[in-house]
Amino acid sequence: ITFPFAMKSKNDQYISLVNNEVRVQIDSLTVYGGHNLSNPADNCTFTLHRTNCNKPPIEENETIAWNTRICFQWHCNIYEHAIRVENCWVGSKYHPVYLITADGCSSETTMISTPRYDSKMQKALSLGWLSVRQVGFTYLRLKCHIQICHVCDDECTLLTPPMNCTDYSNSYNHYRQVNFWNSSSYFNETCNFTSSSRNDPVSLNLYLFLIIHLFYHYFMS
């Protein structure tokens, strides 16, 4: 006779847990890679936005429901560097639920989409929900890593955007190199200038001559 009531009690507890609104504690980003960078994380941000990315960031004291639609936004303002978001988890350090893999793809596409990147690959956006709940906790921890690479490194073209993610379309994967790298005037101009300056002694000498000439003109005359 008591069994149905016990089951009802457990069901009520489950429903109550799921319906709880919780805060989200965003841990500091772990940022690594790149060329000659000091404290790159200082130039990176990770914010959550309710409903869409045009809304203001969710504040620390705000709560979210299991069905709150969230825009996840990562941004690193680091000159001549691109980013890849990876190793994101939610929950707790000892009981994490991984959202984004070490390869930069979503591991839970029903909760979060694989990040989409802007043309300079310094900003990434995902849409999803944080429907994870933990007994006895009124908040969720959210942790992400960002790997950065110099845009003129050949390895960078293989790193970001990530490849072969299950929720990327076939056309996206097929034209990834063309759309993000080969057709980018920003990368072509940056890397061609860097390459020619490093490899052409005439260009380098001319560049140094101009610097010396400008210095003399403004400070010695």
PDB file of N, CA and C in Angstrom, residues 105-201:
ATOM      1  N   CYS A 105      34.012  19.783 -30.781  1.00  0.00           N
ATOM      2  CA  CYS A 105      32.655  19.444 -31.232  1.00  0.00           C
ATOM      3  C   CYS A 105      31.723  19.245 -30.042  1.00  0.00           C
ATOM      4  N   SER A 106      30.448  19.460 -30.272  1.00  0.00           N
ATOM      5  CA  SER A 106      29.462  19.205 -29.227  1.00  0.00           C
ATOM      6  C   SER A 106      29.390  17.709 -28.939  1.00  0.00           C
ATOM      7  N   SER A 107      29.404  17.364 -27.647  1.00  0.00           N
ATOM      8  CA  SER A 107      29.218  15.967 -27.259  1.00  0.00           C
ATOM      9  C   SER A 107      27.789  15.710 -26.820  1.00  0.00           C
ATOM     10  N   GLU A 108      26.999  16.780 -26.686  1.00  0.00           N
ATOM     11  CA  GLU A 108      25.590  16.686 -26.289  1.00  0.00           C
ATOM     12  C   GLU A 108      24.785  17.634 -27.173  1.00  0.00           C
ATOM     13  N   THR A 109      24.546  17.227 -28.404  1.00  0.00           N
ATOM     14  CA  THR A 109      23.902  18.135 -29.360  1.00  0.00           C
ATOM     15  C   THR A 109      22.466  18.475 -28.972  1.00  0.00           C
ATOM     16  N   THR A 110      21.856  17.676 -28.090  1.00  0.00           N
ATOM     17  CA  THR A 110      20.510  18.018 -27.614  1.00  0.00           C
ATOM     18  C   THR A 110      20.554  19.143 -26.592  1.00  0.00           C
ATOM     19  N   MET A 111      21.745  19.414 -26.048  1.00  0.00           N
ATOM     20  CA  MET A 111      21.899  20.477 -25.054  1.00  0.00           C
ATOM     21  C   MET A 111      22.589  21.710 -25.619  1.00  0.00           C
ATOM     22  N   ILE A 112      23.554  21.497 -26.519  1.00  0.00           N
ATOM     23  CA  ILE A 112      24.329  22.634 -27.035  1.00  0.00           C
ATOM     24  C   ILE A 112      24.825  22.305 -28.439  1.00  0.00           C
ATOM     25  N   SER A 113      24.827  23.300 -29.297  1.00  0.00           N
ATOM     26  CA  SER A 113      25.344  23.111 -30.656  1.00  0.00           C
ATOM     27  C   SER A 113      26.856  23.297 -30.663  1.00  0.00           C
ATOM     28  N   THR A 114      27.514  22.684 -31.633  1.00  0.00           N
ATOM     29  CA  THR A 114      28.938  22.943 -31.825  1.00  0.00           C
ATOM     30  C   THR A 114      29.132  24.424 -32.136  1.00  0.00           C
ATOM     31  N   PRO A 115      30.130  25.071 -31.526  1.00  0.00           N
ATOM     32  CA  PRO A 115      30.317  26.508 -31.761  1.00  0.00           C
ATOM     33  C   PRO A 115      30.484  26.849 -33.240  1.00  0.00           C
ATOM     34  N   ARG A 116      29.864  27.958 -33.635  1.00  0.00           N
ATOM     35  CA  ARG A 116      30.054  28.549 -34.959  1.00  0.00           C
ATOM     36  C   ARG A 116      30.955  29.766 -34.802  1.00  0.00           C
ATOM     37  N   TYR A 117      31.851  29.966 -35.758  1.00  0.00           N
ATOM     38  CA  TYR A 117      32.884  30.996 -35.630  1.00  0.00           C
ATOM     39  C   TYR A 117      32.659  32.145 -36.603  1.00  0.00           C
ATOM     40  N   ASP A 118      33.119  33.330 -36.191  1.00  0.00           N
ATOM     41  CA  ASP A 118      33.055  34.477 -37.091  1.00  0.00           C
ATOM     42  C   ASP A 118      34.194  34.386 -38.104  1.00  0.00           C
ATOM     43  N   SER A 119      34.242  35.331 -39.036  1.00  0.00           N
ATOM     44  CA  SER A 119      35.181  35.234 -40.158  1.00  0.00           C
ATOM     45  C   SER A 119      36.644  35.290 -39.719  1.00  0.00           C
ATOM     46  N   LYS A 120      36.934  35.978 -38.618  1.00  0.00           N
ATOM     47  CA  LYS A 120      38.308  36.043 -38.109  1.00  0.00           C
ATOM     48  C   LYS A 120      38.603  34.946 -37.098  1.00  0.00           C
ATOM     49  N   MET A 121      37.600  34.167 -36.784  1.00  0.00           N
ATOM     50  CA  MET A 121      37.719  33.058 -35.828  1.00  0.00           C
ATOM     51  C   MET A 121      38.252  33.512 -34.473  1.00  0.00           C
ATOM     52  N   GLN A 122      37.799  34.691 -34.065  1.00  0.00           N
ATOM     53  CA  GLN A 122      38.104  35.192 -32.730  1.00  0.00           C
ATOM     54  C   GLN A 122      36.871  35.176 -31.828  1.00  0.00           C
ATOM     55  N   LYS A 123      35.725  34.882 -32.409  1.00  0.00           N
ATOM     56  CA  LYS A 123      34.472  34.804 -31.657  1.00  0.00           C
ATOM     57  C   LYS A 123      33.732  33.537 -32.068  1.00  0.00           C
ATOM     58  N   ALA A 124      33.125  32.879 -31.062  1.00  0.00           N
ATOM     59  CA  ALA A 124      32.356  31.662 -31.323  1.00  0.00           C
ATOM     60  C   ALA A 124      31.036  31.721 -30.565  1.00  0.00           C
ATOM     61  N   LEU A 125      29.988  31.162 -31.175  1.00  0.00           N
ATOM     62  CA  LEU A 125      28.649  31.172 -30.582  1.00  0.00           C
ATOM     63  C   LEU A 125      28.050  29.776 -30.630  1.00  0.00           C
ATOM     64  N   SER A 126      27.332  29.424 -29.568  1.00  0.00           N
ATOM     65  CA  SER A 126      26.545  28.193 -29.535  1.00  0.00           C
ATOM     66  C   SER A 126      25.177  28.504 -28.951  1.00  0.00           C
ATOM     67  N   LEU A 127      24.197  27.708 -29.320  1.00  0.00           N
ATOM     68  CA  LEU A 127      22.861  27.822 -28.742  1.00  0.00           C
ATOM     69  C   LEU A 127      22.511  26.520 -28.044  1.00  0.00           C
ATOM     70  N   GLY A 128      21.784  26.639 -26.925  1.00  0.00           N
ATOM     71  CA  GLY A 128      21.399  25.419 -26.229  1.00  0.00           C
ATOM     72  C   GLY A 128      20.706  25.690 -24.908  1.00  0.00           C
ATOM     73  N   TRP A 129      20.766  24.699 -24.032  1.00  0.00           N
ATOM     74  CA  TRP A 129      20.117  24.760 -22.724  1.00  0.00           C
ATOM     75  C   TRP A 129      21.056  24.151 -21.693  1.00  0.00           C
ATOM     76  N   LEU A 130      20.933  24.598 -20.459  1.00  0.00           N
ATOM     77  CA  LEU A 130      21.658  23.982 -19.349  1.00  0.00           C
ATOM     78  C   LEU A 130      20.625  23.276 -18.475  1.00  0.00           C
ATOM     79  N   SER A 131      20.271  22.078 -18.875  1.00  0.00           N
ATOM     80  CA  SER A 131      19.201  21.340 -18.198  1.00  0.00           C
ATOM     81  C   SER A 131      19.723  20.381 -17.135  1.00  0.00           C
ATOM     82  N   VAL A 132      21.037  20.390 -16.892  1.00  0.00           N
ATOM     83  CA  VAL A 132      21.619  19.543 -15.847  1.00  0.00           C
ATOM     84  C   VAL A 132      21.237  20.094 -14.475  1.00  0.00           C
ATOM     85  N   ARG A 133      20.876  19.195 -13.563  1.00  0.00           N
ATOM     86  CA  ARG A 133      20.592  19.589 -12.182  1.00  0.00           C
ATOM     87  C   ARG A 133      21.279  18.608 -11.239  1.00  0.00           C
ATOM     88  N   GLN A 134      21.717  19.116 -10.068  1.00  0.00           N
ATOM     89  CA  GLN A 134      22.376  18.282  -9.082  1.00  0.00           C
ATOM     90  C   GLN A 134      21.668  18.408  -7.740  1.00  0.00           C
ATOM     91  N   VAL A 135      21.481  17.284  -7.090  1.00  0.00           N
ATOM     92  CA  VAL A 135      20.813  17.272  -5.789  1.00  0.00           C
ATOM     93  C   VAL A 135      21.633  18.068  -4.781  1.00  0.00           C
ATOM     94  N   GLY A 136      20.974  18.989  -4.095  1.00  0.00           N
ATOM     95  CA  GLY A 136      21.634  19.754  -3.046  1.00  0.00           C
ATOM     96  C   GLY A 136      22.383  20.983  -3.525  1.00  0.00           C
ATOM     97  N   PHE A 137      22.356  21.270  -4.835  1.00  0.00           N
ATOM     98  CA  PHE A 137      23.075  22.426  -5.367  1.00  0.00           C
ATOM     99  C   PHE A 137      22.086  23.434  -5.944  1.00  0.00           C
ATOM    100  N   THR A 138      22.351  24.695  -5.655  1.00  0.00           N
ATOM    101  CA  THR A 138      21.517  25.773  -6.206  1.00  0.00           C
ATOM    102  C   THR A 138      22.224  26.483  -7.357  1.00  0.00           C
ATOM    103  N   TYR A 139      23.352  25.925  -7.793  1.00  0.00           N
ATOM    104  CA  TYR A 139      24.091  26.527  -8.901  1.00  0.00           C
ATOM    105  C   TYR A 139      24.756  25.425  -9.718  1.00  0.00           C
ATOM    106  N   LEU A 140      25.144  25.777 -10.941  1.00  0.00           N
ATOM    107  CA  LEU A 140      25.912  24.899 -11.811  1.00  0.00           C
ATOM    108  C   LEU A 140      27.257  25.546 -12.102  1.00  0.00           C
ATOM    109  N   ARG A 141      28.309  24.741 -12.106  1.00  0.00           N
ATOM    110  CA  ARG A 141      29.604  25.244 -12.557  1.00  0.00           C
ATOM    111  C   ARG A 141      29.730  24.982 -14.056  1.00  0.00           C
ATOM    112  N   LEU A 142      30.320  25.942 -14.747  1.00  0.00           N
ATOM    113  CA  LEU A 142      30.511  25.830 -16.197  1.00  0.00           C
ATOM    114  C   LEU A 142      31.954  26.198 -16.504  1.00  0.00           C
ATOM    115  N   LYS A 143      32.668  25.285 -17.134  1.00  0.00           N
ATOM    116  CA  LYS A 143      34.093  25.472 -17.388  1.00  0.00           C
ATOM    117  C   LYS A 143      34.414  25.185 -18.847  1.00  0.00           C
ATOM    118  N   CYS A 144      35.243  26.037 -19.457  1.00  0.00           N
ATOM    119  CA  CYS A 144      35.667  25.838 -20.848  1.00  0.00           C
ATOM    120  C   CYS A 144      37.155  26.115 -21.003  1.00  0.00           C
ATOM    121  N   HIS A 145      37.727  25.489 -22.010  1.00  0.00           N
ATOM    122  CA  HIS A 145      39.101  25.762 -22.429  1.00  0.00           C
ATOM    123  C   HIS A 145      39.065  26.366 -23.834  1.00  0.00           C
ATOM    124  N   ILE A 146      40.038  27.205 -24.113  1.00  0.00           N
ATOM    125  CA  ILE A 146      40.195  27.770 -25.455  1.00  0.00           C
ATOM    126  C   ILE A 146      41.636  27.562 -25.903  1.00  0.00           C
ATOM    127  N   GLN A 147      41.790  26.944 -27.059  1.00  0.00           N
ATOM    128  CA  GLN A 147      43.114  26.836 -27.670  1.00  0.00           C
ATOM    129  C   GLN A 147      43.230  27.911 -28.741  1.00  0.00           C
ATOM    130  N   ILE A 148      44.336  28.632 -28.726  1.00  0.00           N
ATOM    131  CA  ILE A 148      44.547  29.685 -29.714  1.00  0.00           C
ATOM    132  C   ILE A 148      45.754  29.336 -30.583  1.00  0.00           C
ATOM    133  N   CYS A 149      45.755  29.860 -31.787  1.00  0.00           N
ATOM    134  CA  CYS A 149      46.853  29.601 -32.707  1.00  0.00           C
ATOM    135  C   CYS A 149      47.081  30.836 -33.567  1.00  0.00           C
ATOM    136  N   HIS A 150      48.311  31.011 -34.000  1.00  0.00           N
ATOM    137  CA  HIS A 150      48.632  32.131 -34.885  1.00  0.00           C
ATOM    138  C   HIS A 150      48.102  31.825 -36.277  1.00  0.00           C
ATOM    139  N   VAL A 151      47.432  32.788 -36.878  1.00  0.00           N
ATOM    140  CA  VAL A 151      46.730  32.539 -38.142  1.00  0.00           C
ATOM    141  C   VAL A 151      47.670  32.205 -39.297  1.00  0.00           C
ATOM    142  N   CYS A 152      48.951  32.497 -39.152  1.00  0.00           N
ATOM    143  CA  CYS A 152      49.890  32.206 -40.233  1.00  0.00           C
ATOM    144  C   CYS A 152      50.546  30.835 -40.090  1.00  0.00           C
ATOM    145  N   ASP A 153      50.243  30.121 -39.004  1.00  0.00           N
ATOM    146  CA  ASP A 153      50.749  28.762 -38.838  1.00  0.00           C
ATOM    147  C   ASP A 153      49.893  27.794 -39.647  1.00  0.00           C
ATOM    148  N   ASP A 154      50.536  26.898 -40.369  1.00  0.00           N
ATOM    149  CA  ASP A 154      49.787  25.917 -41.154  1.00  0.00           C
ATOM    150  C   ASP A 154      48.885  25.063 -40.267  1.00  0.00           C
ATOM    151  N   GLU A 155      49.361  24.770 -39.044  1.00  0.00           N
ATOM    152  CA  GLU A 155      48.568  23.933 -38.137  1.00  0.00           C
ATOM    153  C   GLU A 155      47.266  24.611 -37.735  1.00  0.00           C
ATOM    154  N   CYS A 156      47.232  25.933 -37.800  1.00  0.00           N
ATOM    155  CA  CYS A 156      46.038  26.668 -37.379  1.00  0.00           C
ATOM    156  C   CYS A 156      44.858  26.362 -38.296  1.00  0.00           C
ATOM    157  N   THR A 157      45.139  26.140 -39.567  1.00  0.00           N
ATOM    158  CA  THR A 157      44.059  25.840 -40.516  1.00  0.00           C
ATOM    159  C   THR A 157      43.431  24.481 -40.242  1.00  0.00           C
ATOM    160  N   LEU A 158      44.165  23.614 -39.546  1.00  0.00           N
ATOM    161  CA  LEU A 158      43.639  22.298 -39.191  1.00  0.00           C
ATOM    162  C   LEU A 158      42.945  22.316 -37.837  1.00  0.00           C
ATOM    163  N   LEU A 159      43.242  23.335 -37.057  1.00  0.00           N
ATOM    164  CA  LEU A 159      42.718  23.397 -35.689  1.00  0.00           C
ATOM    165  C   LEU A 159      41.314  23.970 -35.620  1.00  0.00           C
ATOM    166  N   THR A 160      41.098  25.065 -36.338  1.00  0.00           N
ATOM    167  CA  THR A 160      39.818  25.766 -36.220  1.00  0.00           C
ATOM    168  C   THR A 160      39.345  26.281 -37.574  1.00  0.00           C
ATOM    169  N   PRO A 161      38.059  26.307 -37.823  1.00  0.00           N
ATOM    170  CA  PRO A 161      36.995  25.680 -37.030  1.00  0.00           C
ATOM    171  C   PRO A 161      37.194  24.163 -36.975  1.00  0.00           C
ATOM    172  N   PRO A 162      36.629  23.509 -35.952  1.00  0.00           N
ATOM    173  CA  PRO A 162      36.793  22.054 -35.843  1.00  0.00           C
ATOM    174  C   PRO A 162      36.207  21.343 -37.058  1.00  0.00           C
ATOM    175  N   MET A 163      36.690  20.139 -37.293  1.00  0.00           N
ATOM    176  CA  MET A 163      36.271  19.389 -38.481  1.00  0.00           C
ATOM    177  C   MET A 163      35.420  18.181 -38.107  1.00  0.00           C
ATOM    178  N   ASN A 164      34.486  17.867 -38.998  1.00  0.00           N
ATOM    179  CA  ASN A 164      33.703  16.631 -38.916  1.00  0.00           C
ATOM    180  C   ASN A 164      32.848  16.521 -37.659  1.00  0.00           C
ATOM    181  N   CYS A 165      32.365  17.643 -37.166  1.00  0.00           N
ATOM    182  CA  CYS A 165      31.419  17.606 -36.051  1.00  0.00           C
ATOM    183  C   CYS A 165      30.069  17.119 -36.583  1.00  0.00           C
ATOM    184  N   THR A 166      29.375  16.322 -35.805  1.00  0.00           N
ATOM    185  CA  THR A 166      28.162  15.659 -36.297  1.00  0.00           C
ATOM    186  C   THR A 166      27.041  16.634 -36.617  1.00  0.00           C
ATOM    187  N   ASP A 167      27.027  17.795 -35.961  1.00  0.00           N
ATOM    188  CA  ASP A 167      25.950  18.752 -36.251  1.00  0.00           C
ATOM    189  C   ASP A 167      26.378  19.840 -37.220  1.00  0.00           C
ATOM    190  N   TYR A 168      27.561  19.702 -37.823  1.00  0.00           N
ATOM    191  CA  TYR A 168      27.941  20.557 -38.942  1.00  0.00           C
ATOM    192  C   TYR A 168      27.398  19.919 -40.221  1.00  0.00           C
ATOM    193  N   SER A 169      26.896  20.722 -41.123  1.00  0.00           N
ATOM    194  CA  SER A 169      26.376  20.187 -42.378  1.00  0.00           C
ATOM    195  C   SER A 169      27.523  19.695 -43.260  1.00  0.00           C
ATOM    196  N   ASN A 170      27.191  18.845 -44.216  1.00  0.00           N
ATOM    197  CA  ASN A 170      28.205  18.346 -45.145  1.00  0.00           C
ATOM    198  C   ASN A 170      28.837  19.480 -45.942  1.00  0.00           C
ATOM    199  N   SER A 171      28.017  20.453 -46.327  1.00  0.00           N
ATOM    200  CA  SER A 171      28.550  21.579 -47.098  1.00  0.00           C
ATOM    201  C   SER A 171      29.485  22.421 -46.243  1.00  0.00           C
ATOM    202  N   TYR A 172      29.145  22.560 -44.958  1.00  0.00           N
ATOM    203  CA  TYR A 172      30.014  23.324 -44.056  1.00  0.00           C
ATOM    204  C   TYR A 172      31.377  22.649 -43.956  1.00  0.00           C
ATOM    205  N   ASN A 173      31.384  21.344 -43.747  1.00  0.00           N
ATOM    206  CA  ASN A 173      32.652  20.624 -43.654  1.00  0.00           C
ATOM    207  C   ASN A 173      33.417  20.676 -44.968  1.00  0.00           C
ATOM    208  N   HIS A 174      32.682  20.560 -46.080  1.00  0.00           N
ATOM    209  CA  HIS A 174      33.329  20.510 -47.392  1.00  0.00           C
ATOM    210  C   HIS A 174      33.982  21.842 -47.751  1.00  0.00           C
ATOM    211  N   TYR A 175      33.289  22.950 -47.437  1.00  0.00           N
ATOM    212  CA  TYR A 175      33.794  24.267 -47.833  1.00  0.00           C
ATOM    213  C   TYR A 175      34.478  25.008 -46.686  1.00  0.00           C
ATOM    214  N   ARG A 176      34.756  24.312 -45.617  1.00  0.00           N
ATOM    215  CA  ARG A 176      35.372  24.934 -44.441  1.00  0.00           C
ATOM    216  C   ARG A 176      36.663  25.679 -44.796  1.00  0.00           C
ATOM    217  N   GLN A 177      37.578  25.009 -45.488  1.00  0.00           N
ATOM    218  CA  GLN A 177      38.864  25.611 -45.826  1.00  0.00           C
ATOM    219  C   GLN A 177      38.681  26.837 -46.717  1.00  0.00           C
ATOM    220  N   VAL A 178      37.792  26.729 -47.685  1.00  0.00           N
ATOM    221  CA  VAL A 178      37.572  27.832 -48.624  1.00  0.00           C
ATOM    222  C   VAL A 178      36.914  29.014 -47.931  1.00  0.00           C
ATOM    223  N   ASN A 179      35.863  28.755 -47.192  1.00  0.00           N
ATOM    224  CA  ASN A 179      35.084  29.842 -46.591  1.00  0.00           C
ATOM    225  C   ASN A 179      35.833  30.583 -45.499  1.00  0.00           C
ATOM    226  N   PHE A 180      36.625  29.863 -44.719  1.00  0.00           N
ATOM    227  CA  PHE A 180      37.274  30.507 -43.583  1.00  0.00           C
ATOM    228  C   PHE A 180      38.714  30.922 -43.855  1.00  0.00           C
ATOM    229  N   TRP A 181      39.412  30.192 -44.691  1.00  0.00           N
ATOM    230  CA  TRP A 181      40.838  30.470 -44.849  1.00  0.00           C
ATOM    231  C   TRP A 181      41.201  30.997 -46.236  1.00  0.00           C
ATOM    232  N   ASN A 182      40.909  30.253 -47.269  1.00  0.00           N
ATOM    233  CA  ASN A 182      41.398  30.620 -48.601  1.00  0.00           C
ATOM    234  C   ASN A 182      40.813  31.921 -49.126  1.00  0.00           C
ATOM    235  N   SER A 183      39.574  32.230 -48.750  1.00  0.00           N
ATOM    236  CA  SER A 183      38.917  33.424 -49.286  1.00  0.00           C
ATOM    237  C   SER A 183      39.012  34.627 -48.351  1.00  0.00           C
ATOM    238  N   SER A 184      39.760  34.489 -47.264  1.00  0.00           N
ATOM    239  CA  SER A 184      39.843  35.576 -46.289  1.00  0.00           C
ATOM    240  C   SER A 184      40.949  36.558 -46.661  1.00  0.00           C
ATOM    241  N   SER A 185      40.574  37.771 -47.011  1.00  0.00           N
ATOM    242  CA  SER A 185      41.575  38.791 -47.335  1.00  0.00           C
ATOM    243  C   SER A 185      42.390  39.151 -46.102  1.00  0.00           C
ATOM    244  N   TYR A 186      41.755  39.096 -44.930  1.00  0.00           N
ATOM    245  CA  TYR A 186      42.466  39.424 -43.681  1.00  0.00           C
ATOM    246  C   TYR A 186      43.639  38.474 -43.471  1.00  0.00           C
ATOM    247  N   PHE A 187      43.399  37.170 -43.587  1.00  0.00           N
ATOM    248  CA  PHE A 187      44.462  36.199 -43.365  1.00  0.00           C
ATOM    249  C   PHE A 187      45.495  36.260 -44.477  1.00  0.00           C
ATOM    250  N   ASN A 188      45.033  36.423 -45.709  1.00  0.00           N
ATOM    251  CA  ASN A 188      45.972  36.486 -46.827  1.00  0.00           C
ATOM    252  C   ASN A 188      46.905  37.680 -46.709  1.00  0.00           C
ATOM    253  N   GLU A 189      46.346  38.836 -46.384  1.00  0.00           N
ATOM    254  CA  GLU A 189      47.171  40.037 -46.248  1.00  0.00           C
ATOM    255  C   GLU A 189      48.111  39.925 -45.057  1.00  0.00           C
ATOM    256  N   THR A 190      47.601  39.436 -43.939  1.00  0.00           N
ATOM    257  CA  THR A 190      48.418  39.310 -42.734  1.00  0.00           C
ATOM    258  C   THR A 190      49.577  38.357 -42.953  1.00  0.00           C
ATOM    259  N   CYS A 191      49.285  37.196 -43.492  1.00  0.00           N
ATOM    260  CA  CYS A 191      50.308  36.163 -43.608  1.00  0.00           C
ATOM    261  C   CYS A 191      51.252  36.412 -44.773  1.00  0.00           C
ATOM    262  N   ASN A 192      50.770  36.987 -45.858  1.00  0.00           N
ATOM    263  CA  ASN A 192      51.658  37.308 -46.967  1.00  0.00           C
ATOM    264  C   ASN A 192      52.641  38.389 -46.578  1.00  0.00           C
ATOM    265  N   PHE A 193      52.163  39.384 -45.808  1.00  0.00           N
ATOM    266  CA  PHE A 193      53.065  40.439 -45.348  1.00  0.00           C
ATOM    267  C   PHE A 193      54.090  39.871 -44.389  1.00  0.00           C
ATOM    268  N   THR A 194      53.626  39.040 -43.461  1.00  0.00           N
ATOM    269  CA  THR A 194      54.529  38.454 -42.479  1.00  0.00           C
ATOM    270  C   THR A 194      55.556  37.576 -43.158  1.00  0.00           C
ATOM    271  N   SER A 195      55.084  36.760 -44.105  1.00  0.00           N
ATOM    272  CA  SER A 195      55.979  35.847 -44.801  1.00  0.00           C
ATOM    273  C   SER A 195      57.001  36.598 -45.634  1.00  0.00           C
ATOM    274  N   SER A 196      56.560  37.605 -46.384  1.00  0.00           N
ATOM    275  CA  SER A 196      57.485  38.342 -47.246  1.00  0.00           C
ATOM    276  C   SER A 196      58.475  39.135 -46.420  1.00  0.00           C
ATOM    277  N   SER A 197      58.034  39.642 -45.270  1.00  0.00           N
ATOM    278  CA  SER A 197      58.922  40.424 -44.423  1.00  0.00           C
ATOM    279  C   SER A 197      59.996  39.550 -43.808  1.00  0.00           C
ATOM    280  N   ARG A 198      59.611  38.292 -43.480  1.00  0.00           N
ATOM    281  CA  ARG A 198      60.577  37.401 -42.857  1.00  0.00           C
ATOM    282  C   ARG A 198      61.562  36.842 -43.869  1.00  0.00           C
ATOM    283  N   ASN A 199      61.080  36.571 -45.078  1.00  0.00           N
ATOM    284  CA  ASN A 199      61.879  35.831 -46.042  1.00  0.00           C
ATOM    285  C   ASN A 199      62.610  36.709 -47.042  1.00  0.00           C
ATOM    286  N   ASP A 200      62.193  37.945 -47.199  1.00  0.00           N
ATOM    287  CA  ASP A 200      62.790  38.818 -48.201  1.00  0.00           C
ATOM    288  C   ASP A 200      63.662  39.854 -47.503  1.00  0.00           C
ATOM    289  N   PRO A 201      65.002  39.712 -47.556  1.00  0.00           N
ATOM    290  CA  PRO A 201      65.875  40.664 -46.871  1.00  0.00           C
ATOM    291  C   PRO A 201      65.744  42.077 -47.406  1.00  0.00           C
TER     292      PRO A 201
END
